[in-house]
Amino acid sequence: MTSLTDRYIWAAVRTVPEAQRSGLEPEIREMIEESIDVRLAAGDDPASAERATLTGLGDPERLAADYVDRPLVLVGPRYYLEWLRLLKTIAFISVPIAAAAVFVVQLFTTGSVGGAIGSAAATAISVTVHVGFWTTLLFVILERTGSTEAGMEWTVDRLPELPDGSRDGRRSELVASLVFLAVFAGLILWQQVRPAVRAEDGSGIPLLDPALWTSWLPWFLGLIVAEAFFATWIFRRGWSWSAAAVNLVLGVAFTVPALQLWAAGDLLNPAFLDATGWDPGVATEGWTVSTIVTASVLVLAVWDVADGFLKAGRASGAASPRRVLADH
Amino acid sequence: MSDDLLQGHLQELRRGTVVLACLCRLRHPDYGYALLESLEASGIHVDANTLYPLLRRLEKQGLLTSEWNTAESRPRKFYRTSPAGDDLAATLTADWDRLTTSLHRLAEGDRS
């Protein structure tokens, strides 16, 4: 009896439950010794016969796992799809919510956009890691306890709906867009024509700087008209990658100058601020109205652009199953 | 056809035949390595690290019974096919024959 064989047997049996070790040990020893005998009979010297036999048997832990039917996968084919679905579902829900919440809270408490983006990214990573770890752990336990698959079997009720690319599905989207744009344009005109705030002589004081009527306000009103045409185009043609790109251009054309004007303090009418005694730059409880507006506009703009690309992606994916179905 | 692909298909086709071979051969009790060598001699190749765990699994399923023989210098575990194992061997053999007939018929149908 030499030490290599003993070490091999120990390496194998220590990985199985205590109760099964005593039964396993003589079986593996018999197998090894018989194999060595065959090699010795063929003329090998004892040392190389032992070494060749153990090499041929391979990883002792794998051998022991074979003996006691221990699974050698973290999550096997039985649960893999359920694991992947659950992981995706939880990650897609919890990561954006957590990141957005941290972003907003950080922005309001520190007022730093960069810091808020950093915190949101760190939160997104840590939530992703947690979701990945705990979900996987659940399935690793399921895989090993061999629980029944109650509630996990696939049924036809779980088939996804074919994507609704029809015009009817887009009508409500069109109506919502047009109503929103009309209200928005109406508010811009209304604050000039019938201002809510009056000066002492009874004349109205518009909210927006009247100087903008010869510069940026026509640009924004023009963009609103363009958005209305764009919404109609989407209603007629549906979302596509080029539509998402146009949506991006429109979004940038609106958001960038609006935020620049807002940041420079050129958007609001100085007379309006004087009359109301309101200063959006003054901080209350650590954050300012100015930051809130900037953050909200940014979030809405990014969401709108992302939504466009999501819908374009969904629409391009929707085209293929219909084509596939039509071919058959 | 690449060698890997060929080996994969052969392995797929032979999977399960080792069980049947063991159940038939162990109607006469024997220990692992003697079984391995007699299977080898009959043209059925199986590795020791596959055969030994397989024997233990078949015993756990009640298809084999075992007994340690300590009369000789080296203790050896002797396996023997149980009545349940015999029944299974008969069923598997019948299915094997049926498949052989079907496959031959299919192959001949191809030629005509």
Short mmCIF file of C-alpha atoms in Angstrom, two decimals:
data_model
loop_
_atom_site.label_atom_id
_atom_site.label_comp_id
_atom_site.label_asym_id
_atom_site.label_seq_id
_atom_site.Cartn_x
_atom_site.Cartn_y
_atom_site.Cartn_z
CA MET A 1 0.00 0.00 0.00
CA THR A 2 1.60 3.25 -1.09
CA SER A 3 0.63 6.76 -0.26
CA LEU A 4 -0.66 7.82 -3.72
CA THR A 5 -3.49 5.28 -3.63
CA ASP A 6 -4.35 6.20 -0.06
CA ARG A 7 -4.35 9.88 -0.92
CA TYR A 8 -6.54 9.21 -3.96
CA ILE A 9 -9.09 7.24 -1.92
CA TRP A 10 -9.15 9.88 0.79
CA ALA A 11 -9.63 12.63 -1.80
CA ALA A 12 -12.61 10.70 -3.17
CA VAL A 13 -14.40 9.59 0.00
CA ARG A 14 -14.05 12.84 1.93
CA THR A 15 -16.46 14.47 -0.55
CA VAL A 16 -19.33 12.06 0.23
CA PRO A 17 -21.48 12.03 3.38
CA GLU A 18 -19.86 10.34 6.39
CA ALA A 19 -22.37 7.49 6.38
CA GLN A 20 -21.47 6.37 2.86
CA ARG A 21 -17.68 6.61 3.29
CA SER A 22 -17.04 3.24 4.87
CA GLY A 23 -18.95 1.49 2.09
CA LEU A 24 -17.24 3.41 -0.67
CA GLU A 25 -13.64 3.10 0.52
CA PRO A 26 -13.14 -0.69 -0.05
CA GLU A 27 -14.92 -0.50 -3.43
CA ILE A 28 -12.61 2.17 -4.78
CA ARG A 29 -9.60 0.41 -3.27
CA GLU A 30 -10.58 -2.85 -4.98
CA MET A 31 -10.97 -1.09 -8.32
CA ILE A 32 -7.59 0.64 -8.05
CA GLU A 33 -5.71 -2.45 -6.93
CA GLU A 34 -7.18 -4.65 -9.65
CA SER A 35 -6.26 -2.06 -12.28
CA ILE A 36 -2.71 -1.83 -10.92
CA ASP A 37 -2.41 -5.65 -10.97
CA VAL A 38 -3.35 -5.71 -14.65
CA ARG A 39 -0.62 -3.18 -15.41
CA LEU A 40 1.94 -5.06 -13.30
CA ALA A 41 1.10 -8.25 -15.16
CA ALA A 42 1.74 -6.36 -18.39
CA GLY A 43 5.26 -5.59 -17.15
CA ASP A 44 4.98 -2.05 -15.70
CA ASP A 45 7.03 -1.20 -12.61
CA PRO A 46 4.89 -0.65 -9.47
CA ALA A 47 5.35 3.11 -9.24
CA SER A 48 4.39 3.89 -12.83
CA ALA A 49 1.55 1.31 -12.77
CA GLU A 50 0.00 3.10 -9.79
CA ARG A 51 0.51 6.53 -11.32
CA ALA A 52 -0.97 5.48 -14.69
CA THR A 53 -3.97 3.82 -13.03
CA LEU A 54 -4.83 6.84 -10.90
CA THR A 55 -4.34 9.17 -13.88
CA GLY A 56 -6.73 6.99 -15.89
CA LEU A 57 -9.38 7.16 -13.16
CA GLY A 58 -9.32 10.97 -13.29
CA ASP A 59 -10.45 13.50 -10.69
CA PRO A 60 -11.29 11.56 -7.49
CA GLU A 61 -14.08 14.00 -6.64
CA ARG A 62 -15.76 13.31 -9.99
CA LEU A 63 -15.45 9.57 -9.39
CA ALA A 64 -17.02 9.89 -5.94
CA ALA A 65 -19.81 12.05 -7.39
CA ASP A 66 -20.48 9.29 -9.95
CA TYR A 67 -20.73 6.76 -7.14
CA VAL A 68 -23.24 8.68 -5.05
CA ASP A 69 -25.10 10.43 -7.92
CA ARG A 70 -24.11 13.90 -6.78
CA PRO A 71 -25.01 16.56 -9.39
CA LEU A 72 -21.95 18.18 -10.94
CA VAL A 73 -23.77 21.28 -12.13
CA LEU A 74 -24.78 24.40 -10.25
CA VAL A 75 -28.19 24.62 -11.95
CA GLY A 76 -28.96 21.80 -14.36
CA PRO A 77 -31.18 21.63 -17.45
CA ARG A 78 -34.23 20.82 -15.29
CA TYR A 79 -34.27 24.29 -13.72
CA TYR A 80 -32.09 26.34 -16.07
CA LEU A 81 -34.90 28.03 -18.02
CA GLU A 82 -36.90 28.82 -14.86
CA TRP A 83 -33.75 30.25 -13.30
CA LEU A 84 -33.04 32.42 -16.33
CA ARG A 85 -36.64 33.69 -16.55
CA LEU A 86 -36.86 34.55 -12.87
CA LEU A 87 -33.44 36.22 -12.94
CA LYS A 88 -34.40 38.38 -15.93
CA THR A 89 -37.77 39.30 -14.47
CA ILE A 90 -36.43 40.34 -11.08
CA ALA A 91 -33.41 42.14 -12.54
CA PHE A 92 -35.44 44.11 -15.08
CA ILE A 93 -37.84 45.26 -12.38
CA SER A 94 -35.64 45.90 -9.37
CA VAL A 95 -32.44 47.28 -10.93
CA PRO A 96 -33.98 50.28 -12.77
CA ILE A 97 -36.26 51.12 -9.84
CA ALA A 98 -33.44 51.01 -7.29
CA ALA A 99 -31.07 52.97 -9.55
CA ALA A 100 -33.69 55.62 -10.35
CA ALA A 101 -34.64 56.00 -6.69
CA VAL A 102 -31.01 56.42 -5.63
CA PHE A 103 -30.41 58.86 -8.49
CA VAL A 104 -33.32 61.10 -7.51
CA VAL A 105 -32.56 60.99 -3.77
CA GLN A 106 -28.85 61.67 -4.29
CA LEU A 107 -29.56 64.50 -6.70
CA PHE A 108 -31.90 66.21 -4.26
CA THR A 109 -29.68 65.72 -1.22
CA THR A 110 -26.31 66.56 -2.81
CA GLY A 111 -27.32 68.54 -5.90
CA SER A 112 -24.49 66.95 -7.90
CA VAL A 113 -25.57 65.26 -11.15
CA GLY A 114 -22.26 63.40 -11.53
CA GLY A 115 -22.36 62.12 -7.96
CA ALA A 116 -25.98 61.01 -8.37
CA ILE A 117 -25.13 59.13 -11.60
CA GLY A 118 -22.20 57.48 -9.80
CA SER A 119 -24.35 56.40 -6.86
CA ALA A 120 -27.07 55.12 -9.19
CA ALA A 121 -24.52 53.09 -11.17
CA ALA A 122 -23.05 51.64 -7.96
CA THR A 123 -26.54 50.73 -6.76
CA ALA A 124 -27.41 49.14 -10.11
CA ILE A 125 -24.28 46.97 -9.94
CA SER A 126 -24.84 45.95 -6.33
CA VAL A 127 -28.55 45.15 -6.87
CA THR A 128 -27.66 43.11 -9.97
CA VAL A 129 -25.08 41.13 -7.98
CA HIS A 130 -27.54 40.53 -5.13
CA VAL A 131 -30.37 39.47 -7.42
CA GLY A 132 -28.00 37.17 -9.31
CA PHE A 133 -26.62 35.62 -6.15
CA TRP A 134 -29.84 35.01 -4.22
CA THR A 135 -31.83 33.79 -7.23
CA THR A 136 -29.05 31.39 -8.15
CA LEU A 137 -28.72 30.20 -4.55
CA LEU A 138 -32.43 29.39 -4.50
CA PHE A 139 -32.09 27.22 -7.61
CA VAL A 140 -28.87 25.60 -6.39
CA ILE A 141 -30.81 24.45 -3.32
CA LEU A 142 -33.76 23.32 -5.48
CA GLU A 143 -31.37 21.35 -7.70
CA ARG A 144 -29.90 19.55 -4.68
CA THR A 145 -33.01 18.93 -2.62
CA GLY A 146 -34.68 17.47 -5.69
CA SER A 147 -37.98 19.13 -4.84
CA THR A 148 -40.90 18.46 -7.09
CA GLU A 149 -41.47 20.87 -9.91
CA ALA A 150 -44.85 21.95 -8.57
CA GLY A 151 -45.98 25.14 -10.26
CA MET A 152 -42.94 25.09 -12.51
CA GLU A 153 -44.11 22.95 -15.38
CA TRP A 154 -44.52 24.72 -18.65
CA THR A 155 -48.08 24.92 -19.94
CA VAL A 156 -49.57 26.38 -23.13
CA ASP A 157 -51.04 29.19 -21.04
CA ARG A 158 -47.54 30.56 -20.74
CA LEU A 159 -47.14 31.13 -24.47
CA PRO A 160 -46.42 34.81 -25.17
CA GLU A 161 -48.92 36.88 -27.16
CA LEU A 162 -47.86 37.78 -30.68
CA PRO A 163 -46.69 41.40 -30.59
CA ASP A 164 -49.53 43.85 -31.29
CA GLY A 165 -48.20 45.95 -34.16
CA SER A 166 -51.64 46.98 -35.38
CA ARG A 167 -52.82 50.52 -35.83
CA ASP A 168 -55.54 50.10 -33.26
CA GLY A 169 -52.84 49.46 -30.67
CA ARG A 170 -51.19 52.75 -31.57
CA ARG A 171 -54.30 54.94 -31.65
CA SER A 172 -54.30 55.67 -27.93
CA GLU A 173 -50.63 56.53 -28.13
CA LEU A 174 -51.35 59.07 -30.89
CA VAL A 175 -54.23 60.67 -28.98
CA ALA A 176 -52.16 60.97 -25.80
CA SER A 177 -49.25 62.56 -27.70
CA LEU A 178 -51.44 65.08 -29.51
CA VAL A 179 -53.33 66.09 -26.36
CA PHE A 180 -50.08 66.54 -24.45
CA LEU A 181 -48.52 68.64 -27.23
CA ALA A 182 -51.64 70.81 -27.56
CA VAL A 183 -51.72 71.46 -23.81
CA PHE A 184 -48.02 72.24 -23.79
CA ALA A 185 -48.26 74.72 -26.70
CA GLY A 186 -51.41 76.18 -25.12
CA LEU A 187 -49.61 76.81 -21.84
CA ILE A 188 -46.77 78.65 -23.61
CA LEU A 189 -49.25 80.92 -25.41
CA TRP A 190 -51.58 81.31 -22.41
CA GLN A 191 -48.86 82.48 -20.00
CA GLN A 192 -48.11 85.32 -22.46
CA VAL A 193 -51.63 86.30 -23.43
CA ARG A 194 -53.38 85.89 -20.07
CA PRO A 195 -50.67 85.93 -17.39
CA ALA A 196 -51.74 84.81 -13.95
CA VAL A 197 -49.53 87.35 -12.20
CA ARG A 198 -50.44 91.07 -12.55
CA ALA A 199 -48.27 94.11 -11.91
CA GLU A 200 -49.54 96.98 -9.74
CA ASP A 201 -50.75 98.86 -12.84
CA GLY A 202 -52.84 95.82 -13.82
CA SER A 203 -50.69 94.75 -16.78
CA GLY A 204 -49.84 91.03 -16.99
CA ILE A 205 -46.41 89.64 -16.21
CA PRO A 206 -45.65 86.52 -18.29
CA LEU A 207 -43.85 83.60 -16.67
CA LEU A 208 -41.34 83.19 -19.52
CA ASP A 209 -38.96 85.94 -20.53
CA PRO A 210 -40.78 87.87 -23.36
CA ALA A 211 -37.38 88.41 -25.02
CA LEU A 212 -37.49 84.70 -25.93
CA TRP A 213 -40.35 85.34 -28.37
CA THR A 214 -37.78 86.65 -30.84
CA SER A 215 -35.34 83.80 -30.22
CA TRP A 216 -36.13 80.40 -28.65
CA LEU A 217 -39.90 80.31 -28.13
CA PRO A 218 -40.64 80.04 -31.89
CA TRP A 219 -38.08 77.23 -32.01
CA PHE A 220 -39.88 75.35 -29.21
CA LEU A 221 -43.32 75.92 -30.77
CA GLY A 222 -41.91 74.71 -34.09
CA LEU A 223 -40.61 71.59 -32.34
CA ILE A 224 -44.06 70.99 -30.86
CA VAL A 225 -45.56 71.09 -34.36
CA ALA A 226 -42.79 68.76 -35.55
CA GLU A 227 -43.54 66.40 -32.65
CA ALA A 228 -47.20 66.37 -33.67
CA PHE A 229 -46.26 65.39 -37.23
CA PHE A 230 -43.90 62.79 -35.82
CA ALA A 231 -46.66 61.29 -33.63
CA THR A 232 -48.90 61.03 -36.71
CA TRP A 233 -46.11 59.39 -38.66
CA ILE A 234 -45.66 56.82 -35.84
CA PHE A 235 -49.43 56.17 -35.92
CA ARG A 236 -49.33 55.49 -39.67
CA ARG A 237 -46.06 53.59 -39.95
CA GLY A 238 -45.32 52.19 -36.50
CA TRP A 239 -42.02 52.35 -34.64
CA SER A 240 -38.78 51.64 -36.50
CA TRP A 241 -35.11 52.28 -35.89
CA SER A 242 -35.23 55.44 -38.03
CA ALA A 243 -38.29 56.64 -36.08
CA ALA A 244 -36.37 56.09 -32.84
CA ALA A 245 -33.46 58.10 -34.29
CA VAL A 246 -35.79 60.97 -35.26
CA ASN A 247 -37.26 60.79 -31.75
CA LEU A 248 -33.74 61.10 -30.37
CA VAL A 249 -32.98 64.16 -32.54
CA LEU A 250 -36.27 65.83 -31.52
CA GLY A 251 -35.57 65.07 -27.87
CA VAL A 252 -32.06 66.54 -28.01
CA ALA A 253 -33.28 69.58 -29.99
CA PHE A 254 -35.74 70.32 -27.21
CA THR A 255 -33.91 69.29 -24.04
CA VAL A 256 -30.48 70.80 -24.67
CA PRO A 257 -31.55 74.43 -25.34
CA ALA A 258 -34.26 74.23 -22.69
CA LEU A 259 -31.82 73.11 -20.01
CA GLN A 260 -29.21 75.66 -21.16
CA LEU A 261 -31.71 78.50 -20.90
CA TRP A 262 -32.88 77.21 -17.54
CA ALA A 263 -29.34 76.83 -16.17
CA ALA A 264 -28.33 80.31 -17.38
CA GLY A 265 -31.47 81.76 -15.81
CA ASP A 266 -32.64 83.12 -19.17
CA LEU A 267 -35.91 81.17 -19.33
CA LEU A 268 -38.02 82.89 -16.68
CA ASN A 269 -39.12 86.51 -16.85
CA PRO A 270 -37.04 88.60 -14.35
CA ALA A 271 -40.11 90.80 -13.79
CA PHE A 272 -42.10 87.69 -12.84
CA LEU A 273 -39.47 86.67 -10.27
CA ASP A 274 -39.40 90.23 -8.87
CA ALA A 275 -43.18 90.38 -8.60
CA THR A 276 -43.48 87.00 -6.86
CA GLY A 277 -40.27 87.28 -4.85
CA TRP A 278 -39.39 83.74 -5.88
CA ASP A 279 -35.89 82.57 -6.67
CA PRO A 280 -35.59 79.00 -7.98
CA GLY A 281 -31.83 79.11 -7.24
CA VAL A 282 -32.36 79.42 -3.49
CA ALA A 283 -31.85 76.18 -1.68
CA THR A 284 -34.44 74.83 0.72
CA GLU A 285 -33.52 71.79 2.80
CA GLY A 286 -30.40 71.16 0.79
CA TRP A 287 -31.90 71.10 -2.69
CA THR A 288 -33.21 73.74 -5.04
CA VAL A 289 -36.19 73.95 -7.34
CA SER A 290 -33.62 74.47 -10.07
CA THR A 291 -32.09 71.02 -9.52
CA ILE A 292 -35.48 69.31 -9.32
CA VAL A 293 -36.53 70.79 -12.65
CA THR A 294 -33.22 69.88 -14.28
CA ALA A 295 -33.40 66.31 -12.97
CA SER A 296 -37.03 65.82 -13.96
CA VAL A 297 -36.47 67.14 -17.47
CA LEU A 298 -33.38 64.94 -17.87
CA VAL A 299 -35.14 61.80 -16.61
CA LEU A 300 -38.18 62.42 -18.82
CA ALA A 301 -36.01 63.10 -21.89
CA VAL A 302 -33.84 60.01 -21.38
CA TRP A 303 -36.92 57.89 -20.74
CA ASP A 304 -38.62 59.15 -23.91
CA VAL A 305 -35.58 58.41 -26.08
CA ALA A 306 -35.05 54.98 -24.49
CA ASP A 307 -38.75 54.19 -24.88
CA GLY A 308 -38.49 54.97 -28.60
CA PHE A 309 -35.63 52.54 -29.07
CA LEU A 310 -37.39 49.89 -26.96
CA LYS A 311 -40.50 50.14 -29.12
CA ALA A 312 -38.39 50.08 -32.29
CA GLY A 313 -36.63 46.95 -31.03
CA ARG A 314 -39.93 45.31 -30.17
CA ALA A 315 -41.39 46.24 -33.57
CA SER A 316 -38.39 44.84 -35.47
CA GLY A 317 -38.65 41.66 -33.40
CA ALA A 318 -42.37 41.51 -34.09
CA ALA A 319 -41.89 41.55 -37.83
CA SER A 320 -39.95 38.29 -37.87
CA PRO A 321 -42.44 35.92 -36.16
CA ARG A 322 -45.20 37.14 -38.44
CA ARG A 323 -43.01 36.54 -41.46
CA VAL A 324 -42.07 33.11 -40.14
CA LEU A 325 -45.73 32.25 -39.50
CA ALA A 326 -46.74 33.49 -42.94
CA ASP A 327 -44.14 31.30 -44.65
CA HIS A 328 -45.74 28.11 -43.40
CA MET B 1 -17.66 13.11 -40.86
CA SER B 2 -15.21 14.37 -38.28
CA ASP B 3 -13.81 11.90 -35.78
CA ASP B 4 -15.35 13.74 -32.82
CA LEU B 5 -18.77 13.66 -34.40
CA LEU B 6 -18.46 9.95 -35.19
CA GLN B 7 -17.38 9.16 -31.63
CA GLY B 8 -20.27 11.21 -30.28
CA HIS B 9 -22.83 9.29 -32.35
CA LEU B 10 -21.30 5.91 -31.50
CA GLN B 11 -21.32 6.79 -27.81
CA GLU B 12 -24.96 7.88 -28.07
CA LEU B 13 -25.91 4.62 -29.78
CA ARG B 14 -24.05 2.46 -27.24
CA ARG B 15 -25.33 4.27 -24.18
CA GLY B 16 -27.47 1.87 -22.19
CA THR B 17 -26.05 -1.28 -23.74
CA VAL B 18 -23.50 -1.54 -20.92
CA VAL B 19 -26.37 -1.88 -18.43
CA LEU B 20 -27.91 -4.67 -20.45
CA ALA B 21 -24.53 -6.37 -20.86
CA CYS B 22 -23.89 -6.23 -17.10
CA LEU B 23 -27.32 -7.60 -16.24
CA CYS B 24 -26.85 -10.53 -18.63
CA ARG B 25 -23.25 -11.26 -17.69
CA LEU B 26 -23.85 -11.09 -13.92
CA ARG B 27 -26.31 -13.95 -13.92
CA HIS B 28 -23.07 -15.63 -12.90
CA PRO B 29 -21.72 -13.65 -9.94
CA ASP B 30 -18.45 -11.85 -10.48
CA TYR B 31 -16.42 -8.90 -9.22
CA GLY B 32 -15.93 -5.62 -11.03
CA TYR B 33 -12.63 -6.11 -12.75
CA ALA B 34 -13.38 -9.65 -13.96
CA LEU B 35 -16.66 -8.32 -15.39
CA LEU B 36 -14.80 -5.49 -17.10
CA GLU B 37 -12.35 -7.89 -18.71
CA SER B 38 -15.00 -10.32 -19.86
CA LEU B 39 -17.03 -7.47 -21.38
CA GLU B 40 -13.86 -6.25 -23.10
CA ALA B 41 -13.30 -9.76 -24.45
CA SER B 42 -16.86 -9.73 -25.87
CA GLY B 43 -16.11 -6.45 -27.63
CA ILE B 44 -17.90 -4.15 -25.21
CA HIS B 45 -15.51 -1.51 -24.00
CA VAL B 46 -16.17 0.28 -20.73
CA ASP B 47 -13.84 2.24 -18.43
CA ALA B 48 -13.33 1.17 -14.82
CA ASN B 49 -14.36 4.61 -13.55
CA THR B 50 -17.67 4.21 -15.42
CA LEU B 51 -18.33 0.55 -14.63
CA TYR B 52 -17.76 0.58 -10.85
CA PRO B 53 -20.12 3.50 -10.11
CA LEU B 54 -22.64 1.94 -12.52
CA LEU B 55 -22.62 -1.35 -10.60
CA ARG B 56 -23.23 0.50 -7.36
CA ARG B 57 -26.16 2.41 -8.91
CA LEU B 58 -27.71 -0.78 -10.29
CA GLU B 59 -27.39 -2.33 -6.84
CA LYS B 60 -29.12 0.67 -5.32
CA GLN B 61 -31.94 0.24 -7.85
CA GLY B 62 -32.33 -3.38 -6.73
CA LEU B 63 -31.23 -4.82 -10.08
CA LEU B 64 -28.06 -6.35 -8.64
CA THR B 65 -27.22 -7.87 -5.29
CA SER B 66 -23.73 -7.88 -3.85
CA GLU B 67 -21.58 -9.76 -1.39
CA TRP B 68 -18.04 -9.18 -0.21
CA ASN B 69 -15.78 -12.18 -0.75
CA THR B 70 -13.05 -12.07 1.90
CA ALA B 71 -11.88 -15.66 1.46
CA GLU B 72 -9.02 -14.64 -0.78
CA SER B 73 -6.07 -12.39 -0.01
CA ARG B 74 -7.85 -9.37 -1.44
CA PRO B 75 -11.48 -8.57 -0.52
CA ARG B 76 -13.65 -8.34 -3.62
CA LYS B 77 -17.25 -7.29 -4.00
CA PHE B 78 -19.18 -9.87 -6.03
CA TYR B 79 -22.29 -8.75 -7.87
CA ARG B 80 -25.15 -10.94 -9.06
CA THR B 81 -28.23 -10.06 -11.11
CA SER B 82 -31.35 -9.99 -8.93
CA PRO B 83 -34.75 -11.35 -10.07
CA ALA B 84 -35.80 -7.76 -10.82
CA GLY B 85 -32.60 -7.33 -12.83
CA ASP B 86 -33.40 -10.51 -14.73
CA ASP B 87 -36.85 -9.18 -15.63
CA LEU B 88 -35.37 -5.90 -16.80
CA ALA B 89 -32.73 -7.72 -18.85
CA ALA B 90 -35.48 -9.75 -20.58
CA THR B 91 -37.46 -6.58 -21.37
CA LEU B 92 -34.40 -4.72 -22.62
CA THR B 93 -33.30 -7.67 -24.75
CA ALA B 94 -36.74 -7.92 -26.34
CA ASP B 95 -36.66 -4.20 -27.11
CA TRP B 96 -33.14 -4.49 -28.48
CA ASP B 97 -34.29 -7.29 -30.83
CA ARG B 98 -37.31 -5.26 -31.92
CA LEU B 99 -35.10 -2.27 -32.70
CA THR B 100 -32.65 -4.44 -34.63
CA THR B 101 -35.47 -5.83 -36.76
CA SER B 102 -36.90 -2.35 -37.36
CA LEU B 103 -33.53 -0.90 -38.29
CA HIS B 104 -32.79 -3.74 -40.67
CA ARG B 105 -36.16 -3.29 -42.30
CA LEU B 106 -35.54 0.42 -42.69
CA ALA B 107 -32.07 -0.16 -44.13
CA GLU B 108 -33.41 -2.70 -46.64
CA GLY B 109 -36.30 -0.43 -47.58
CA ASP B 110 -33.71 2.19 -48.48
CA ARG B 111 -31.99 -0.14 -50.93
CA SER B 112 -35.08 -1.31 -52.80
#
